[in-house]
Short mmCIF file of C-alpha atoms in Angstrom, two decimals:
data_model
loop_
_atom_site.label_atom_id
_atom_site.label_comp_id
_atom_site.label_asym_id
_atom_site.label_seq_id
_atom_site.Cartn_x
_atom_site.Cartn_y
_atom_site.Cartn_z
CA UNK A 10 33.71 -12.01 -23.35
CA UNK A 11 33.24 -8.61 -22.74
CA UNK A 12 33.09 -6.22 -26.00
CA UNK A 13 34.50 -2.85 -26.44
CA UNK A 14 31.59 0.20 -26.62
CA UNK A 15 32.40 3.12 -27.51
CA UNK A 16 30.36 5.88 -25.54
CA UNK A 17 30.09 9.54 -26.59
CA UNK A 18 31.33 12.39 -24.50
CA UNK A 19 27.95 13.07 -22.48
CA UNK A 20 28.01 9.40 -21.75
CA UNK A 21 31.66 9.01 -20.61
CA UNK A 22 31.80 11.92 -18.57
CA UNK A 23 27.99 10.76 -17.23
CA UNK A 24 30.20 7.05 -16.06
CA UNK A 25 32.77 9.53 -14.42
CA UNK A 26 33.00 8.98 -10.49
CA UNK A 27 34.14 12.60 -10.70
CA UNK A 28 30.82 14.31 -12.09
CA UNK A 29 27.55 14.50 -11.20
CA UNK A 30 24.82 14.43 -13.33
CA UNK A 31 21.22 13.73 -13.79
CA UNK A 32 21.02 11.16 -16.21
CA UNK A 33 18.01 11.54 -19.02
CA UNK A 34 17.19 9.38 -22.31
CA UNK A 35 15.17 7.59 -24.54
CA UNK A 36 14.28 3.77 -23.68
CA UNK A 37 17.46 1.74 -25.68
CA UNK A 38 20.19 4.62 -25.76
CA UNK A 39 22.21 2.85 -22.27
CA UNK A 40 21.22 4.83 -19.25
CA UNK A 41 22.05 0.94 -17.63
CA UNK A 42 24.95 1.05 -19.02
CA UNK A 43 26.13 4.39 -18.67
CA UNK A 44 25.32 3.82 -14.71
CA UNK A 45 26.99 0.51 -15.18
CA UNK A 46 30.25 1.67 -15.89
CA UNK A 47 29.58 4.65 -12.92
CA UNK A 48 29.98 1.15 -10.49
CA UNK A 49 32.71 0.14 -11.98
CA UNK A 50 34.77 2.74 -11.70
CA UNK A 51 33.76 3.33 -8.70
CA UNK A 52 34.81 0.25 -7.81
CA UNK A 53 38.57 0.84 -9.80
CA UNK A 54 39.10 3.90 -7.74
CA UNK A 55 38.59 1.43 -4.73
CA UNK A 56 36.14 2.26 -2.88
CA UNK A 57 34.62 -0.86 -1.21
CA UNK A 58 31.03 -1.50 -3.16
CA UNK A 59 29.14 -2.40 0.35
CA UNK A 60 29.00 2.17 0.37
CA UNK A 61 28.26 2.08 -3.33
CA UNK A 62 24.50 2.52 -3.59
CA UNK A 63 21.80 2.47 -6.55
CA UNK A 64 17.96 3.07 -6.13
CA UNK A 65 15.59 1.96 -8.84
CA UNK A 66 12.15 1.96 -9.87
CA UNK A 67 11.52 -1.64 -9.95
CA UNK A 68 13.26 -5.87 -8.84
CA UNK A 69 13.49 -6.54 -12.78
CA UNK A 70 15.60 -3.04 -12.99
CA UNK A 71 18.07 -3.75 -10.13
CA UNK A 72 18.11 -7.33 -9.97
CA UNK A 73 19.27 -6.55 -14.84
CA UNK A 74 21.83 -4.79 -13.79
CA UNK A 75 23.26 -6.56 -10.59
CA UNK A 76 23.33 -9.23 -13.33
CA UNK A 77 24.98 -6.87 -16.32
CA UNK A 78 27.14 -5.85 -13.49
CA UNK A 79 28.43 -9.04 -11.94
CA UNK A 80 28.81 -10.32 -16.01
CA UNK A 81 31.62 -7.25 -16.73
CA UNK A 82 33.32 -8.97 -13.91
CA UNK A 83 33.21 -12.52 -14.37
CA UNK A 84 34.91 -11.36 -17.97
CA UNK A 85 37.48 -9.05 -16.50
CA UNK A 86 38.63 -12.08 -14.21
CA UNK A 87 39.48 -14.20 -17.79
CA UNK A 88 40.29 -11.88 -19.61
CA UNK A 89 44.47 -11.77 -20.32
CA UNK A 90 46.25 -7.87 -19.01
CA UNK A 91 46.41 -6.74 -22.22
CA UNK A 92 42.97 -7.24 -23.49
CA UNK A 93 41.95 -6.09 -19.81
CA UNK A 94 44.53 -2.84 -20.25
CA UNK A 95 42.73 -1.75 -23.66
CA UNK A 96 39.12 -2.64 -21.71
CA UNK A 97 39.55 -0.46 -18.85
CA UNK A 98 41.73 2.32 -20.71
CA UNK A 99 38.29 2.72 -23.07
CA UNK A 100 36.16 3.16 -19.79
CA UNK A 101 38.36 4.85 -18.05
CA UNK A 102 40.05 7.67 -20.82
CA UNK A 103 43.17 7.31 -18.32
CA UNK A 104 46.64 5.44 -17.91
CA UNK A 105 46.59 2.01 -16.35
CA UNK A 106 49.18 1.03 -14.02
CA UNK A 107 49.81 -3.87 -13.02
CA UNK A 108 48.81 -2.63 -9.49
CA UNK A 109 44.54 -1.33 -11.49
CA UNK A 110 44.88 -4.91 -14.02
CA UNK A 111 45.39 -7.16 -10.79
CA UNK A 112 42.93 -5.14 -8.25
CA UNK A 113 40.43 -4.76 -11.58
CA UNK A 114 40.96 -8.93 -12.17
CA UNK A 115 40.26 -9.58 -8.35
CA UNK A 116 36.95 -7.43 -8.49
CA UNK A 117 35.12 -10.28 -9.43
CA UNK A 118 35.76 -12.13 -6.46
CA UNK A 119 35.42 -8.71 -4.11
CA UNK A 120 32.26 -7.79 -5.67
CA UNK A 121 30.17 -11.42 -5.03
CA UNK A 122 30.93 -11.10 -0.94
CA UNK A 123 29.81 -7.55 -0.50
CA UNK A 124 27.52 -6.71 -3.80
CA UNK A 125 26.92 -3.93 -4.00
CA UNK A 126 23.67 -1.98 -2.84
CA UNK A 127 21.54 -2.01 -6.34
CA UNK A 128 17.34 -2.43 -4.68
CA UNK A 129 14.50 -0.46 -5.30
CA UNK A 130 14.25 2.57 -2.88
CA UNK A 131 11.02 0.68 -1.08
CA UNK A 132 13.64 -2.53 -0.48
CA UNK A 133 15.84 0.58 0.46
CA UNK A 134 13.35 2.09 3.31
CA UNK A 135 12.19 -1.07 4.67
CA UNK A 136 16.30 -1.51 5.73
CA UNK A 137 16.84 1.86 6.67
CA UNK A 138 13.71 1.19 9.20
CA UNK A 139 15.01 -2.06 9.98
CA UNK A 140 18.22 -1.00 10.87
CA UNK A 141 16.44 1.70 12.82
CA UNK A 142 13.41 1.45 14.38
CA UNK A 143 13.29 3.64 16.79
CA UNK A 144 13.70 6.32 15.62
CA UNK A 145 10.76 5.60 13.25
CA UNK A 146 7.91 4.96 16.11
CA UNK A 147 7.77 1.52 14.82
CA UNK A 148 8.68 -3.01 16.63
CA UNK A 149 11.33 -4.06 16.38
CA UNK A 150 11.81 -7.26 14.45
CA UNK A 151 8.82 -5.83 12.42
CA UNK A 152 7.63 -7.08 9.56
CA UNK A 153 6.03 -6.09 6.01
CA UNK A 154 2.76 -7.19 4.70
CA UNK A 155 3.12 -8.96 1.37
CA UNK A 156 0.51 -7.98 -1.41
CA UNK A 157 -1.65 -11.33 -0.39
CA UNK A 158 -1.57 -10.87 2.90
CA UNK A 159 -2.56 -7.32 2.67
CA UNK A 160 -5.86 -8.38 0.21
CA UNK A 161 -6.29 -11.24 3.06
CA UNK A 162 -6.84 -8.82 5.39
CA UNK A 163 -8.58 -6.00 3.64
CA UNK A 164 -11.48 -8.27 3.00
CA UNK A 165 -11.36 -10.01 5.86
CA UNK A 166 -11.72 -5.91 7.82
CA UNK A 167 -14.57 -5.41 4.88
CA UNK A 168 -16.82 -7.97 5.31
CA UNK A 169 -16.20 -6.92 9.70
CA UNK A 170 -17.61 -3.56 8.97
CA UNK A 171 -20.55 -5.29 7.60
CA UNK A 172 -21.60 -6.80 10.07
CA UNK A 173 -21.48 -3.57 12.59
CA UNK A 174 -24.14 -2.93 13.73
CA UNK A 175 -23.37 1.12 14.28
CA UNK A 176 -22.84 0.69 9.84
CA UNK A 177 -26.38 -0.69 9.04
CA UNK A 178 -27.41 2.88 8.46
CA UNK A 179 -25.17 4.45 5.92
CA UNK A 180 -25.43 1.09 4.40
CA UNK A 181 -28.97 1.52 4.05
CA UNK A 182 -28.23 4.03 2.30
CA UNK A 183 -25.72 3.09 0.26
CA UNK A 184 -27.32 -0.27 -0.97
CA UNK A 185 -29.83 1.52 -3.86
CA UNK A 186 -26.42 3.39 -5.35
CA UNK A 187 -24.52 -0.29 -6.21
CA UNK A 188 -24.51 -4.35 -6.34
CA UNK A 189 -24.10 -5.67 -3.01
CA UNK A 190 -20.73 -7.77 -4.79
CA UNK A 191 -19.50 -4.49 -5.18
CA UNK A 192 -19.54 -2.79 -1.62
CA UNK A 193 -17.44 -5.02 -0.90
CA UNK A 194 -14.70 -3.91 -2.73
CA UNK A 195 -15.67 -0.21 -2.36
CA UNK A 196 -15.25 -1.54 0.96
CA UNK A 197 -12.00 -2.80 0.67
CA UNK A 198 -10.89 0.62 -1.27
CA UNK A 199 -11.84 3.03 1.28
CA UNK A 200 -10.14 0.44 3.60
CA UNK A 201 -6.48 0.71 1.50
CA UNK A 202 -6.97 5.01 1.11
CA UNK A 203 -7.72 5.07 4.28
CA UNK A 204 -4.83 7.21 5.17
CA UNK A 205 -6.19 10.12 2.66
CA UNK A 206 -10.20 9.38 4.14
CA UNK A 207 -9.05 10.70 7.68
CA UNK A 208 -8.56 14.30 6.22
CA UNK A 209 -12.14 14.26 6.20
CA UNK A 210 -13.24 14.60 9.51
CA UNK A 211 -16.14 13.73 9.41
CA UNK A 212 -16.21 10.86 6.73
CA UNK A 213 -19.94 9.58 6.97
CA UNK A 214 -20.99 13.54 6.22
CA UNK A 215 -18.71 13.33 3.07
CA UNK A 216 -19.75 10.53 2.03
CA UNK A 217 -23.19 11.68 1.84
CA UNK A 218 -22.79 14.53 0.42
CA UNK A 219 -20.88 13.07 -2.05
CA UNK A 220 -24.40 11.19 -3.07
CA UNK A 221 -26.67 13.63 -1.87
CA UNK A 222 -28.12 11.78 0.49
CA UNK A 223 -30.03 14.52 3.00
CA UNK A 224 -29.86 13.02 7.14
CA UNK A 225 -32.41 11.83 8.12
CA UNK A 226 -34.57 13.89 10.20
CA UNK A 227 -34.64 13.98 14.23
CA UNK A 228 -37.49 12.84 16.13
CA UNK A 229 -39.85 14.40 18.53
CA UNK A 230 -39.52 13.06 21.96
CA UNK A 231 -44.04 13.10 20.82
CA UNK A 232 -42.71 10.58 18.34
CA UNK A 233 -39.96 8.55 20.82
CA UNK A 234 -42.88 8.29 23.18
CA UNK A 235 -45.20 6.54 20.05
CA UNK A 236 -42.17 4.18 19.39
CA UNK A 237 -41.25 3.00 22.89
CA UNK A 238 -45.12 2.34 23.35
CA UNK A 239 -44.54 -0.25 20.27
CA UNK A 240 -41.60 -1.89 20.77
CA UNK A 241 -43.15 -2.46 23.92
CA UNK A 242 -46.08 -4.13 22.34
CA UNK A 243 -44.39 -6.28 21.06
CA UNK A 244 -42.05 -7.43 23.61
CA UNK A 245 -45.75 -8.53 24.99
CA UNK A 246 -48.11 -8.91 22.48
CA UNK A 247 -45.46 -9.43 18.92
CA UNK A 248 -43.58 -12.88 17.59
CA UNK A 249 -40.83 -13.31 18.62
CA UNK A 250 -37.90 -12.86 15.91
CA UNK A 251 -38.87 -9.28 16.97
CA UNK A 252 -38.15 -9.17 20.74
CA UNK A 253 -34.45 -8.73 20.00
CA UNK A 254 -34.88 -5.52 18.29
CA UNK A 255 -37.94 -4.19 20.81
CA UNK A 256 -35.18 -4.93 23.47
CA UNK A 257 -33.23 -2.31 22.54
CA UNK A 258 -34.93 0.29 21.04
CA UNK A 259 -36.62 -0.50 24.89
CA UNK A 260 -32.81 -0.06 26.55
CA UNK A 261 -31.96 3.08 24.91
CA UNK A 262 -35.32 4.97 25.39
CA UNK A 263 -34.69 8.20 26.80
CA UNK A 264 -31.23 8.75 26.17
CA UNK A 265 -30.84 12.15 23.84
CA UNK A 266 -28.94 11.79 20.44
CA UNK A 267 -28.17 8.39 20.20
CA UNK A 268 -25.63 8.49 16.80
CA UNK A 269 -27.44 4.48 16.36
CA UNK A 270 -30.79 6.17 16.84
CA UNK A 271 -30.62 5.42 13.51
CA UNK A 272 -29.53 2.20 13.09
CA UNK A 273 -32.30 0.76 15.66
CA UNK A 274 -35.16 2.20 13.44
CA UNK A 275 -33.76 0.42 9.96
CA UNK A 276 -33.82 -3.11 11.58
CA UNK A 277 -37.19 -2.33 13.59
CA UNK A 278 -39.07 -1.32 10.80
CA UNK A 279 -37.94 -2.27 7.60
CA UNK A 280 -37.43 -6.03 6.05
CA UNK A 281 -34.36 -7.64 4.95
CA UNK A 282 -35.81 -6.51 1.69
CA UNK A 283 -35.87 -2.80 2.97
CA UNK A 284 -39.91 -2.64 2.81
CA UNK A 285 -42.03 -1.51 4.99
CA UNK A 286 -42.49 -3.78 8.39
CA UNK A 287 -46.51 -4.87 7.98
CA UNK A 288 -46.85 -7.01 11.53
CA UNK A 289 -45.77 -6.19 14.73
CA UNK A 290 -48.86 -8.13 16.93
CA UNK A 291 -49.22 -12.09 16.41
CA UNK A 292 -52.90 -10.70 16.51
CA UNK A 293 -52.85 -7.95 14.87
CA UNK A 294 -51.85 -5.47 12.22
CA UNK A 295 -50.47 -2.63 13.31
#
């Protein structure tokens, strides 16, 4: 049964719908009770429950407020008229007539079918987006990505990023600084912060500056010709496992300012463990 709880003047003002208030207090001082009392007083003034909005930071807080509200209204429905009148007059500081008593006792049934919107900020925003998807430039019927699915998609995106040939150079630059098992975690974090990272017009340059990495020097025409000749030699007399790498060098010969040039050279001249390749021919060392 609802117990009569004495509240001070500030709490009474804060719970009254007649005042617009900013409530700030320490934990355990009765903030939730004041908020529930404010909702109850709005309901007593015959405001429709669905027109009342309460936003919280956590699902736990929203659940607690709803539970307290329903318990109070359930108690009201079972109180005698005299007990309910005393409870309401203590809350509202105003006389209570028979019509208000009847309305208060029936509120539990009303709120069960149309409860107030007591929810988190995220839930409220999702509701607005669901109701007005076109205004938010979203597809109707969109689904909210939960944490579990987001984690799966981040891991898949990180793995795909690791497998992209154009990322080979930057991955080789990172290799001396981080462990292999941490690289995937780093990429997942970067993907989750992609909006913040998008502010950089040249993220690769920013990353190299952060890691204090010097950009690779551009090749001269003479050096490109020597590499081209070596690639042709590998295609004719080199081991088969280098043919694909040599073919890529040949196919891109003559194209200036190739963004993938360094990646191709790393792949061609270095082994999987990052050491310099010693043999480019089956018959002799180069």
